[in-house]
Amino acid sequence: MSQIWRVSLAGRIGALVVPVVGGLGGWLGGGPAGAAIVGLLGLGAWWRWAMWPAVELAGDRVVVRNPLGTREVPLREVSEVSTGYGGLAIVTRDRQRVVAWAVQKSNAATWMKREVRADRVAAAIRAAARKSPRRKGA
């Protein structure tokens, strides 16, 4: 069974500001055609940057889907998972760092030592990594 975490609802709704404002600017600069072009480009960017990113715990691996690419990390290779404003950082045994943009922790939550969704996602990945059989010789 897999678990998927995406950009929060607030983040997805907030990101809609880009195509809306862009469409309004296009309307002012080029009329309906300009609004349509800028609005459609903005919606494409919104989809790729707000709807596409995800972190999936899928069987024996973590799949990190960011706007610029997708990476898979075998659970047996996960050595650390930490949270931050830039995303969820997954560090492998050979010190490679994969950052998942979909799940972030605000600086305010960090300063106030509040547990948020990012902490729960990190804990779920750590728990799955602990249960994963390690490579021979590791």
mmCIF file of C-alpha atoms in Angstrom:
data_model
loop_
_atom_site.group_PDB
_atom_site.id
_atom_site.type_symbol
_atom_site.label_atom_id
_atom_site.label_comp_id
_atom_site.label_asym_id
_atom_site.label_seq_id
_atom_site.Cartn_x
_atom_site.Cartn_y
_atom_site.Cartn_z
ATOM 1 C CA MET A 1 0.000 0.000 0.000
ATOM 2 C CA SER A 2 1.343 3.431 -0.838
ATOM 3 C CA GLN A 3 0.899 6.768 0.871
ATOM 4 C CA ILE A 4 1.034 10.035 -1.044
ATOM 5 C CA TRP A 5 1.505 13.531 0.347
ATOM 6 C CA ARG A 6 0.979 16.525 -1.905
ATOM 7 C CA VAL A 7 1.224 20.299 -1.582
ATOM 8 C CA SER A 8 -1.249 21.435 1.077
ATOM 9 C CA LEU A 9 -4.661 22.712 0.050
ATOM 10 C CA ALA A 10 -3.702 26.204 1.233
ATOM 11 C CA GLY A 11 -0.562 26.060 -0.919
ATOM 12 C CA ARG A 12 -2.490 24.933 -3.988
ATOM 13 C CA ILE A 13 -5.130 27.636 -3.559
ATOM 14 C CA GLY A 14 -2.512 30.293 -2.812
ATOM 15 C CA ALA A 15 -0.600 29.384 -5.961
ATOM 16 C CA LEU A 16 -3.694 30.188 -8.029
ATOM 17 C CA VAL A 17 -2.838 33.837 -7.492
ATOM 18 C CA VAL A 18 -0.195 33.557 -10.243
ATOM 19 C CA PRO A 19 -2.496 32.677 -13.174
ATOM 20 C CA VAL A 20 -5.275 34.994 -11.955
ATOM 21 C CA VAL A 21 -2.999 38.019 -11.598
ATOM 22 C CA GLY A 22 -1.205 37.084 -14.814
ATOM 23 C CA GLY A 23 -4.518 36.853 -16.668
ATOM 24 C CA LEU A 24 -5.583 40.254 -15.353
ATOM 25 C CA GLY A 25 -2.259 41.716 -16.414
ATOM 26 C CA GLY A 26 -2.629 40.092 -19.820
ATOM 27 C CA TRP A 27 -6.104 41.595 -20.140
ATOM 28 C CA LEU A 28 -4.788 45.058 -19.379
ATOM 29 C CA GLY A 29 -1.816 44.651 -21.719
ATOM 30 C CA GLY A 30 -3.385 42.828 -24.649
ATOM 31 C CA GLY A 31 -7.111 42.441 -24.175
ATOM 32 C CA PRO A 32 -8.886 39.082 -24.160
ATOM 33 C CA ALA A 33 -6.256 37.325 -26.297
ATOM 34 C CA GLY A 34 -3.457 38.481 -23.999
ATOM 35 C CA ALA A 35 -5.438 37.416 -20.934
ATOM 36 C CA ALA A 36 -6.080 33.980 -22.437
ATOM 37 C CA ILE A 37 -2.444 33.389 -23.341
ATOM 38 C CA VAL A 38 -1.015 34.612 -20.040
ATOM 39 C CA GLY A 39 -3.775 32.864 -18.063
ATOM 40 C CA LEU A 40 -3.190 29.520 -19.793
ATOM 41 C CA LEU A 41 0.567 29.771 -19.289
ATOM 42 C CA GLY A 42 -0.083 30.628 -15.645
ATOM 43 C CA LEU A 43 -2.411 27.645 -15.236
ATOM 44 C CA GLY A 44 0.260 25.376 -16.720
ATOM 45 C CA ALA A 45 2.819 26.749 -14.277
ATOM 46 C CA TRP A 46 0.311 26.391 -11.430
ATOM 47 C CA TRP A 47 -0.284 22.737 -12.320
ATOM 48 C CA ARG A 48 3.420 21.925 -12.515
ATOM 49 C CA TRP A 49 4.461 23.840 -9.380
ATOM 50 C CA ALA A 50 1.436 23.411 -7.102
ATOM 51 C CA MET A 51 -0.418 20.271 -8.192
ATOM 52 C CA TRP A 52 2.338 17.994 -9.520
ATOM 53 C CA PRO A 53 4.780 17.856 -6.542
ATOM 54 C CA ALA A 54 4.304 14.894 -4.229
ATOM 55 C CA VAL A 55 6.086 12.495 -1.909
ATOM 56 C CA GLU A 56 5.018 8.876 -2.176
ATOM 57 C CA LEU A 57 5.906 6.062 0.152
ATOM 58 C CA ALA A 58 5.520 3.184 -2.287
ATOM 59 C CA GLY A 59 6.442 -0.287 -1.117
ATOM 60 C CA ASP A 60 10.228 -0.400 -0.830
ATOM 61 C CA ARG A 61 10.973 3.156 -1.984
ATOM 62 C CA VAL A 62 10.191 6.847 -1.594
ATOM 63 C CA VAL A 63 9.229 8.629 -4.806
ATOM 64 C CA VAL A 64 9.888 12.374 -4.768
ATOM 65 C CA ARG A 65 8.085 14.261 -7.518
ATOM 66 C CA ASN A 66 9.242 17.871 -7.860
ATOM 67 C CA PRO A 67 8.408 20.335 -10.651
ATOM 68 C CA LEU A 68 11.796 19.805 -12.283
ATOM 69 C CA GLY A 69 12.051 16.034 -11.991
ATOM 70 C CA THR A 70 11.264 12.813 -10.171
ATOM 71 C CA ARG A 71 13.650 10.813 -7.999
ATOM 72 C CA GLU A 72 13.242 7.422 -6.353
ATOM 73 C CA VAL A 73 15.088 6.528 -3.174
ATOM 74 C CA PRO A 74 15.088 2.901 -1.977
ATOM 75 C CA LEU A 75 14.017 2.799 1.684
ATOM 76 C CA ARG A 76 17.032 0.632 2.538
ATOM 77 C CA GLU A 77 19.239 3.584 1.476
ATOM 78 C CA VAL A 78 17.531 6.237 3.637
ATOM 79 C CA SER A 79 19.735 7.345 6.531
ATOM 80 C CA GLU A 80 18.116 10.656 7.560
ATOM 81 C CA VAL A 81 14.905 12.578 6.978
ATOM 82 C CA SER A 82 14.616 16.178 8.124
ATOM 83 C CA THR A 83 12.095 18.969 7.712
ATOM 84 C CA GLY A 84 12.584 22.586 6.751
ATOM 85 C CA TYR A 85 11.185 25.528 4.846
ATOM 86 C CA GLY A 86 12.788 24.260 1.621
ATOM 87 C CA GLY A 87 11.080 20.901 1.862
ATOM 88 C CA LEU A 88 11.590 17.449 3.270
ATOM 89 C CA ALA A 89 15.278 16.464 2.992
ATOM 90 C CA ILE A 90 15.960 12.763 2.521
ATOM 91 C CA VAL A 91 19.621 11.835 2.922
ATOM 92 C CA THR A 92 20.894 8.494 1.662
ATOM 93 C CA ARG A 93 23.621 6.273 3.095
ATOM 94 C CA ASP A 94 26.074 7.631 0.507
ATOM 95 C CA ARG A 95 25.185 11.217 1.595
ATOM 96 C CA GLN A 96 23.097 12.111 -1.464
ATOM 97 C CA ARG A 97 20.375 14.599 -0.584
ATOM 98 C CA VAL A 98 16.922 14.525 -2.199
ATOM 99 C CA VAL A 99 14.572 17.364 -1.271
ATOM 100 C CA ALA A 100 10.812 16.957 -1.606
ATOM 101 C CA TRP A 101 9.238 20.348 -2.258
ATOM 102 C CA ALA A 102 5.683 19.135 -1.654
ATOM 103 C CA VAL A 103 6.046 18.925 2.121
ATOM 104 C CA GLN A 104 7.544 21.901 3.919
ATOM 105 C CA LYS A 105 7.797 23.177 7.452
ATOM 106 C CA SER A 106 7.616 26.894 8.070
ATOM 107 C CA ASN A 107 10.335 28.635 10.022
ATOM 108 C CA ALA A 108 7.675 29.810 12.491
ATOM 109 C CA ALA A 109 6.682 26.197 13.226
ATOM 110 C CA THR A 110 10.349 25.307 13.709
ATOM 111 C CA TRP A 111 10.982 28.252 16.066
ATOM 112 C CA MET A 112 7.853 27.462 18.096
ATOM 113 C CA LYS A 113 8.753 23.746 18.154
ATOM 114 C CA ARG A 114 5.331 22.845 16.736
ATOM 115 C CA GLU A 115 4.678 19.467 15.197
ATOM 116 C CA VAL A 116 3.186 19.896 11.739
ATOM 117 C CA ARG A 117 2.348 17.696 8.765
ATOM 118 C CA ALA A 118 5.987 17.710 7.580
ATOM 119 C CA ASP A 119 7.083 16.153 10.879
ATOM 120 C CA ARG A 120 4.496 13.390 10.532
ATOM 121 C CA VAL A 121 5.534 12.659 6.939
ATOM 122 C CA ALA A 122 9.214 12.527 7.965
ATOM 123 C CA ALA A 123 8.336 10.170 10.828
ATOM 124 C CA ALA A 124 6.398 7.879 8.466
ATOM 125 C CA ILE A 125 9.349 7.686 6.066
ATOM 126 C CA ARG A 126 11.805 7.059 8.918
ATOM 127 C CA ALA A 127 9.591 4.265 10.288
ATOM 128 C CA ALA A 128 9.317 2.638 6.855
ATOM 129 C CA ALA A 129 13.087 2.916 6.366
ATOM 130 C CA ARG A 130 13.727 1.234 9.740
ATOM 131 C CA LYS A 131 11.492 -1.680 8.707
ATOM 132 C CA SER A 132 13.139 -2.027 5.306
ATOM 133 C CA PRO A 133 15.648 -4.863 4.954
ATOM 134 C CA ARG A 134 19.172 -3.492 4.578
ATOM 135 C CA ARG A 135 21.617 -4.437 1.856
ATOM 136 C CA LYS A 136 24.022 -7.231 2.661
ATOM 137 C CA GLY A 137 27.217 -5.742 4.015
ATOM 138 C CA ALA A 138 25.543 -2.465 4.980
#
